[in-house]
PDB file of C-alpha atoms in Angstrom:
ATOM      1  CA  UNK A  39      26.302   7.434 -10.385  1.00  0.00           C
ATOM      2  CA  UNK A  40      25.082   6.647  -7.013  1.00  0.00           C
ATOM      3  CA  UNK A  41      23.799  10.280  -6.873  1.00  0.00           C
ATOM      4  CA  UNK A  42      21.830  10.157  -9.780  1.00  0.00           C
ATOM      5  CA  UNK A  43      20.333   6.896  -8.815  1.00  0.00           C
ATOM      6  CA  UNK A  44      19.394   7.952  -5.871  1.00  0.00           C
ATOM      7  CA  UNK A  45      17.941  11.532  -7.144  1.00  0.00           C
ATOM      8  CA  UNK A  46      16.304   9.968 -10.024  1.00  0.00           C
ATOM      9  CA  UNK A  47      14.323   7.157  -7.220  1.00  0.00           C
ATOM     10  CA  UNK A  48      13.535   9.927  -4.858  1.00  0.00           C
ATOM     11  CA  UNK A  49      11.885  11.910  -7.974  1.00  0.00           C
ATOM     12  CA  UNK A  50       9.149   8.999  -9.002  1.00  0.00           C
ATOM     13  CA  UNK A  51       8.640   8.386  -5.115  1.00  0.00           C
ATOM     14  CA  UNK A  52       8.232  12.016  -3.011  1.00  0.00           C
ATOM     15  CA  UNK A  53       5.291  13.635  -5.001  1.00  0.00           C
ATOM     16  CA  UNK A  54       5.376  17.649  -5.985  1.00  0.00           C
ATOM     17  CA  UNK A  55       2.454  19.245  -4.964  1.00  0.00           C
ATOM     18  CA  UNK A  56      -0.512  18.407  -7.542  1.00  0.00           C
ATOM     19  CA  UNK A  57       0.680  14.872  -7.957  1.00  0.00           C
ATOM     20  CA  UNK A  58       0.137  14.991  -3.751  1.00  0.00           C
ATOM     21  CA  UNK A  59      -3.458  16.654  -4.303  1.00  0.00           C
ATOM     22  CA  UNK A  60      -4.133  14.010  -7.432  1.00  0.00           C
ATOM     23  CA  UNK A  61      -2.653  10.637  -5.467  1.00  0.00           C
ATOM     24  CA  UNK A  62      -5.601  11.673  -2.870  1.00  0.00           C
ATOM     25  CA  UNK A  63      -8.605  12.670  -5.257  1.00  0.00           C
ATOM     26  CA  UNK A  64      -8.456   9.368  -7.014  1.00  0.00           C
ATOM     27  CA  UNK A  65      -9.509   6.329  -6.095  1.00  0.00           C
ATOM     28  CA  UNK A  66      -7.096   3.805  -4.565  1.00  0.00           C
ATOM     29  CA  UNK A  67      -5.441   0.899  -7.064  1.00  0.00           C
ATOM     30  CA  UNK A  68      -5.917  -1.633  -4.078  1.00  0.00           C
ATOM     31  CA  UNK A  69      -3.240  -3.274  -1.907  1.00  0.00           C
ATOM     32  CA  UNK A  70      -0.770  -5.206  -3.399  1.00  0.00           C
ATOM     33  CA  UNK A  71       0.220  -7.200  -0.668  1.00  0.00           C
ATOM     34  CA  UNK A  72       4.058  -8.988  -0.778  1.00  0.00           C
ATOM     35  CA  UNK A  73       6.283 -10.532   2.163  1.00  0.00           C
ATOM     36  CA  UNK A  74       9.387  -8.200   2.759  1.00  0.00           C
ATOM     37  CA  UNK A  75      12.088  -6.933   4.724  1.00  0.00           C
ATOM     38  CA  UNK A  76      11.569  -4.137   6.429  1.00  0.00           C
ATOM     39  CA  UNK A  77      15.192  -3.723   7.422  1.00  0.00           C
ATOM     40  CA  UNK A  78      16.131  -3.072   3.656  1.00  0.00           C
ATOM     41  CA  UNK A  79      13.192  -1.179   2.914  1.00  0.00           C
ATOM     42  CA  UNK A  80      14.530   1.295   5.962  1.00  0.00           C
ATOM     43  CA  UNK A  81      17.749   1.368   4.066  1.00  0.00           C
ATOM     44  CA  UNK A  82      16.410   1.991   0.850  1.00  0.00           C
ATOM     45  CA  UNK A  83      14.229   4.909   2.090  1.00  0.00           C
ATOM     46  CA  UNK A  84      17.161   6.274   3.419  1.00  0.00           C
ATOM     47  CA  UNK A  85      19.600   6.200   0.800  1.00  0.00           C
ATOM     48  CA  UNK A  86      16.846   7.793  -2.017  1.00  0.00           C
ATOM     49  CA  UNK A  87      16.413  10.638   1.276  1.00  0.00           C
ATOM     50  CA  UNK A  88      20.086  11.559   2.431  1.00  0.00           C
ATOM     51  CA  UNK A  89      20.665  13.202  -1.178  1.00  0.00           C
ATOM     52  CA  UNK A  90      17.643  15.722  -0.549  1.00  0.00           C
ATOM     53  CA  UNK A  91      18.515  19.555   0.000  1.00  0.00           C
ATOM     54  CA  UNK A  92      16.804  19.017   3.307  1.00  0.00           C
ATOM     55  CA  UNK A  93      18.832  16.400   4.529  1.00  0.00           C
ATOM     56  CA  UNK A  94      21.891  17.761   3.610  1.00  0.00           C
ATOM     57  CA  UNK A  95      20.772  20.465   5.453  1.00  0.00           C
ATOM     58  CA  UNK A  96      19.794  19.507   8.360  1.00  0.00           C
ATOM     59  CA  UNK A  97      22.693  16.965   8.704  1.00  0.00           C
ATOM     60  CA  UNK A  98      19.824  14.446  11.004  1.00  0.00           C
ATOM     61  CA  UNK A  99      21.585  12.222  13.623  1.00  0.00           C
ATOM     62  CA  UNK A 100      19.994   9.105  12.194  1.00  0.00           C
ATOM     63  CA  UNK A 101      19.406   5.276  14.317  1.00  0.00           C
ATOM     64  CA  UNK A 102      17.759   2.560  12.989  1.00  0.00           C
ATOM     65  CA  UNK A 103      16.826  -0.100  15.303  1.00  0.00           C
ATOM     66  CA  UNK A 104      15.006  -2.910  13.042  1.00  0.00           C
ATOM     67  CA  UNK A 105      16.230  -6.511  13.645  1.00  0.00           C
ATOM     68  CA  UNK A 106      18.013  -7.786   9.866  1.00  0.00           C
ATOM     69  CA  UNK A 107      15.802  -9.325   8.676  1.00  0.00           C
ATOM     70  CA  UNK A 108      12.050  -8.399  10.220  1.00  0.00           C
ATOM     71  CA  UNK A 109       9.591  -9.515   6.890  1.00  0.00           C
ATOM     72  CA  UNK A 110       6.270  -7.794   6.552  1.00  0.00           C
ATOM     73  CA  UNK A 111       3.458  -8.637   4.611  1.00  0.00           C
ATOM     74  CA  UNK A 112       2.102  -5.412   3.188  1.00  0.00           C
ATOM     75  CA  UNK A 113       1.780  -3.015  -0.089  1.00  0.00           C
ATOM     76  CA  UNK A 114       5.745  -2.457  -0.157  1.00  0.00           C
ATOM     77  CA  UNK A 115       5.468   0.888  -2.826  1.00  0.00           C
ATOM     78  CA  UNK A 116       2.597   2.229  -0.433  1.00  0.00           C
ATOM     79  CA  UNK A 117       5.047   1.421   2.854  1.00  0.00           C
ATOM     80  CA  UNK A 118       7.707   3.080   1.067  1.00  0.00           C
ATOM     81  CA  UNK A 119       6.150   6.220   0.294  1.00  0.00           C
ATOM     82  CA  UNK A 120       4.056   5.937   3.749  1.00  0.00           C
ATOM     83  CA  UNK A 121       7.699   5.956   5.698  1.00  0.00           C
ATOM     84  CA  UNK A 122       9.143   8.852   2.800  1.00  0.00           C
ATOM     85  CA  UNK A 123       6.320  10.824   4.110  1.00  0.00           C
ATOM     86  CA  UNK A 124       7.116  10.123   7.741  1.00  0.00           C
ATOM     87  CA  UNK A 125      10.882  11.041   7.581  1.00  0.00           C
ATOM     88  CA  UNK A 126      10.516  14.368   5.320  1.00  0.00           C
ATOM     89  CA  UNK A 127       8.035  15.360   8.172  1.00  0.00           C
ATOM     90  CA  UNK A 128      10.788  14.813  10.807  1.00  0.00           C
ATOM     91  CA  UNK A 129      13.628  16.363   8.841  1.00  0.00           C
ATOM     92  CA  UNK A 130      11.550  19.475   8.492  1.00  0.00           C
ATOM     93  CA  UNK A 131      10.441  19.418  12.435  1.00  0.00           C
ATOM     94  CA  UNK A 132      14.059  18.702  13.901  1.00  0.00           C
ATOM     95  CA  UNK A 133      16.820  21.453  14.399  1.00  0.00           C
ATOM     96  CA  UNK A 134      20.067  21.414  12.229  1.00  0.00           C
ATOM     97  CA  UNK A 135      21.959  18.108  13.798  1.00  0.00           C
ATOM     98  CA  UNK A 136      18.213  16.416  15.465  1.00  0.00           C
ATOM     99  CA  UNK A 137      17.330  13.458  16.309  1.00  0.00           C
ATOM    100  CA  UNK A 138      15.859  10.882  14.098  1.00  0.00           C
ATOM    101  CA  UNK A 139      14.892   7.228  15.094  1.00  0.00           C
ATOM    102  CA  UNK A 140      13.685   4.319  12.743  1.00  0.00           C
ATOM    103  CA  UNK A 141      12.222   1.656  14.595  1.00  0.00           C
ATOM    104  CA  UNK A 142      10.542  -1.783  13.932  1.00  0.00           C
ATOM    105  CA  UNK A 143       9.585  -4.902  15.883  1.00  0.00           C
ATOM    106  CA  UNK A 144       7.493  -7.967  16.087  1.00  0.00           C
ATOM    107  CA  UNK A 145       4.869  -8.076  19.073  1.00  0.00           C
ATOM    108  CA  UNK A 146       3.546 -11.648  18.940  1.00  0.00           C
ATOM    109  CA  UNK A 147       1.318 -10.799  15.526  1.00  0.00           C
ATOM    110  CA  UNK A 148       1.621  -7.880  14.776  1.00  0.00           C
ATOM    111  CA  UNK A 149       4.657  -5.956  13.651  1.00  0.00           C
ATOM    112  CA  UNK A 150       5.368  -2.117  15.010  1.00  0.00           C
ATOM    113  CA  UNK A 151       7.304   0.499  12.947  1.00  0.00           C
ATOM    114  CA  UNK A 152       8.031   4.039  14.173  1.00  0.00           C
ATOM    115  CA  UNK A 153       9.493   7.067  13.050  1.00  0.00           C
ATOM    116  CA  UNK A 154      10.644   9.686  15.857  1.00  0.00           C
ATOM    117  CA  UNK A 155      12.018  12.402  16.310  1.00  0.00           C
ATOM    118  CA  UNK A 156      13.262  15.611  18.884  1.00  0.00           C
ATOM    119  CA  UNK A 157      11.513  17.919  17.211  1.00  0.00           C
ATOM    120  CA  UNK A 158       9.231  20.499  18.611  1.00  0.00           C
ATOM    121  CA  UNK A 159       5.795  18.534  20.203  1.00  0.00           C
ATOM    122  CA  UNK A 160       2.561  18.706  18.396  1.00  0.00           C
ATOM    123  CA  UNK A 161      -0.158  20.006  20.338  1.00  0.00           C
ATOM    124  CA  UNK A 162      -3.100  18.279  21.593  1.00  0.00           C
ATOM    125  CA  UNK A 163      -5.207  19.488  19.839  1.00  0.00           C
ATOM    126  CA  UNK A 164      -3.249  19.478  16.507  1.00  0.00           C
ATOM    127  CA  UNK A 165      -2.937  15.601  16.947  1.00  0.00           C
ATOM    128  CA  UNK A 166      -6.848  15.347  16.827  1.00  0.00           C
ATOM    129  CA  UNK A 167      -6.663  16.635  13.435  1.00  0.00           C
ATOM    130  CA  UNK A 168      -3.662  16.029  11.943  1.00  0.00           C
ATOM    131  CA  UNK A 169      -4.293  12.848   9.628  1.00  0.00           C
ATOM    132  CA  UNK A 170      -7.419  14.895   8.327  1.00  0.00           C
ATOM    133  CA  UNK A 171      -7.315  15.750   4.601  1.00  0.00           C
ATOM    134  CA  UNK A 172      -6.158  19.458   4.200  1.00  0.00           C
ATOM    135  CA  UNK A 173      -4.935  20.167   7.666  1.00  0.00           C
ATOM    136  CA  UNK A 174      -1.849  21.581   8.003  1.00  0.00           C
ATOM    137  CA  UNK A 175       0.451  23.778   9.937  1.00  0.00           C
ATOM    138  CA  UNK A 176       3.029  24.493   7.167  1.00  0.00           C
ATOM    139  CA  UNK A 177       3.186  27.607   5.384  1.00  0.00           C
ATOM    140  CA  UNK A 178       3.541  25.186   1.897  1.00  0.00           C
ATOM    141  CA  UNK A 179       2.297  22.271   3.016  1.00  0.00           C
ATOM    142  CA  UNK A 180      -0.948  20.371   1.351  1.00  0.00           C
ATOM    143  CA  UNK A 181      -2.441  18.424   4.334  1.00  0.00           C
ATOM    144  CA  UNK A 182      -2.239  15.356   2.389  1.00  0.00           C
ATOM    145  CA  UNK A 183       0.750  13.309   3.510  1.00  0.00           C
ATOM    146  CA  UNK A 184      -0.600  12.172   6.264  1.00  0.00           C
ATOM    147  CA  UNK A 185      -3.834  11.668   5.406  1.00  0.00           C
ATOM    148  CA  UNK A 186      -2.897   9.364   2.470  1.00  0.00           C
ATOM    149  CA  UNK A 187      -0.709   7.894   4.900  1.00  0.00           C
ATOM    150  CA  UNK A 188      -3.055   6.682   6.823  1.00  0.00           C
ATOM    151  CA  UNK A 189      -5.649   5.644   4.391  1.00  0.00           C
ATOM    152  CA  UNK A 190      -2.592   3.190   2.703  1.00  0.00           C
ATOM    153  CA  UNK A 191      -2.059   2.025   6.784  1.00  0.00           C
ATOM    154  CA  UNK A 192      -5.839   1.113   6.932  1.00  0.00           C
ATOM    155  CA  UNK A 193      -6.273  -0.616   3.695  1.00  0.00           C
ATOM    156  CA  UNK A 194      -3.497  -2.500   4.790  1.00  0.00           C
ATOM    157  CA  UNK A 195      -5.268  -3.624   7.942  1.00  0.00           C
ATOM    158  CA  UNK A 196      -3.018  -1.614  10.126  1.00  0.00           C
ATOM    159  CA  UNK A 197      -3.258   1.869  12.316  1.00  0.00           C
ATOM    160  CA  UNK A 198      -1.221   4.930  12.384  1.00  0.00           C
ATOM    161  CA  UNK A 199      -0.917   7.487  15.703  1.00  0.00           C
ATOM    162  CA  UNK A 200       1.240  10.205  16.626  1.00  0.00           C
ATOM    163  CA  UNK A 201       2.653  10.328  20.329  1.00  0.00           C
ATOM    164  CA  UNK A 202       3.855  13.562  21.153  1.00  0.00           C
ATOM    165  CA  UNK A 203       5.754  15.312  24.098  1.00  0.00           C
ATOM    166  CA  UNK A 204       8.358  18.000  24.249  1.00  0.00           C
ATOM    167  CA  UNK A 205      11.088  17.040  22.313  1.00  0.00           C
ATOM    168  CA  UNK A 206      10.186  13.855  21.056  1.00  0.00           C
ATOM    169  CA  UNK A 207       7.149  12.635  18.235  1.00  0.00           C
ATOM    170  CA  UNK A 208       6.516   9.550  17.223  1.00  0.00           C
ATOM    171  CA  UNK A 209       4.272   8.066  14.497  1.00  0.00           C
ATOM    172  CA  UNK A 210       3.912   4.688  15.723  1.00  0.00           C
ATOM    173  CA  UNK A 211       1.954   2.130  12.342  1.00  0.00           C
ATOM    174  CA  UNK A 212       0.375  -1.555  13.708  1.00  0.00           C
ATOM    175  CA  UNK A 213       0.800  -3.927  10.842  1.00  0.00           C
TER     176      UNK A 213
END
């Protein structure tokens, strides 16, 4: 039952293709903006992801470090597909049995998230362009994910960036 749960939430929330292409053509339904916790919306993420092909897969060495609880005020459905995005993008950069790191915490007003990983680094001059619509360095991949990521971080007043070095990349969102 928990299976089917779990495949039937990741369905409605990790977009095929066209829906991907769609969600960014059309204009945005607004923020709805709700207090919280981030700590549960980590664990929800990551029970609707550990039943994907991909995961099981790739078999990801998984740490969350989030104090329980850590509220946010923010579009929770947008956050949750923001931080989908952000982990499928790991799982498909790390080796079988990588590294991936969930982390959140308050800086005096403003609350940090970040999604890393030891995957391969992106290049300089691939982070310049890499929350542009339609870039992309995968053979199937849209260049939308992150895009749309970021234009949910912004119209929640926040930023998005990408840190990477050899072995480890980090999307690092400022709420």
């Amino acid at each position: 039952v928990r299976f089917i749960r779990s495949y039937v939430s990741v369905g409605k929330e990790i977009p095929e293709t066209g829906n991907i292409t769609i969600r960014y053509s059309t204009p945005d339904e607004g923020v709805k903006e709700e207090e919280f916790d981030l700590s549960s919306l980590y664990q929800e993420v990551i029970e609707d992801l550990k039943y994907l092909s991909l995961w099981l897969e790739k078999k990801p060495c998984l740490s969350v470090d989030c104090p329980q609880p850590l509220y946010l005020k923010a579009d929770r459905k947008k956050m949750k597909q923001v931080l989908i995005n952000l982990l499928q993008n790991a799982l498909e950069a790390i080796e079988k049995g990588g590294e991936i790191k969930l982390m959140a915490k308050k800086e005096r007003t403003k609350t940090i998230l970040s999604v890393c990983n030891n995957g391969p680094a992106i290049s300089p001059s691939q982070q310049t362009k890499i929350f542009q619509p339609f870039f992309t360095t995968k053979a199937k991949g849209t260049g939308l994910g992150l895009a749309i990521a970021k234009r949910w971080v912004e119209a929640m007043g926040g930023k998005i960036s990408v840190e990477s070095y050899p072995e480890k990349t980090c999307f690092i969102i400022q709420l």
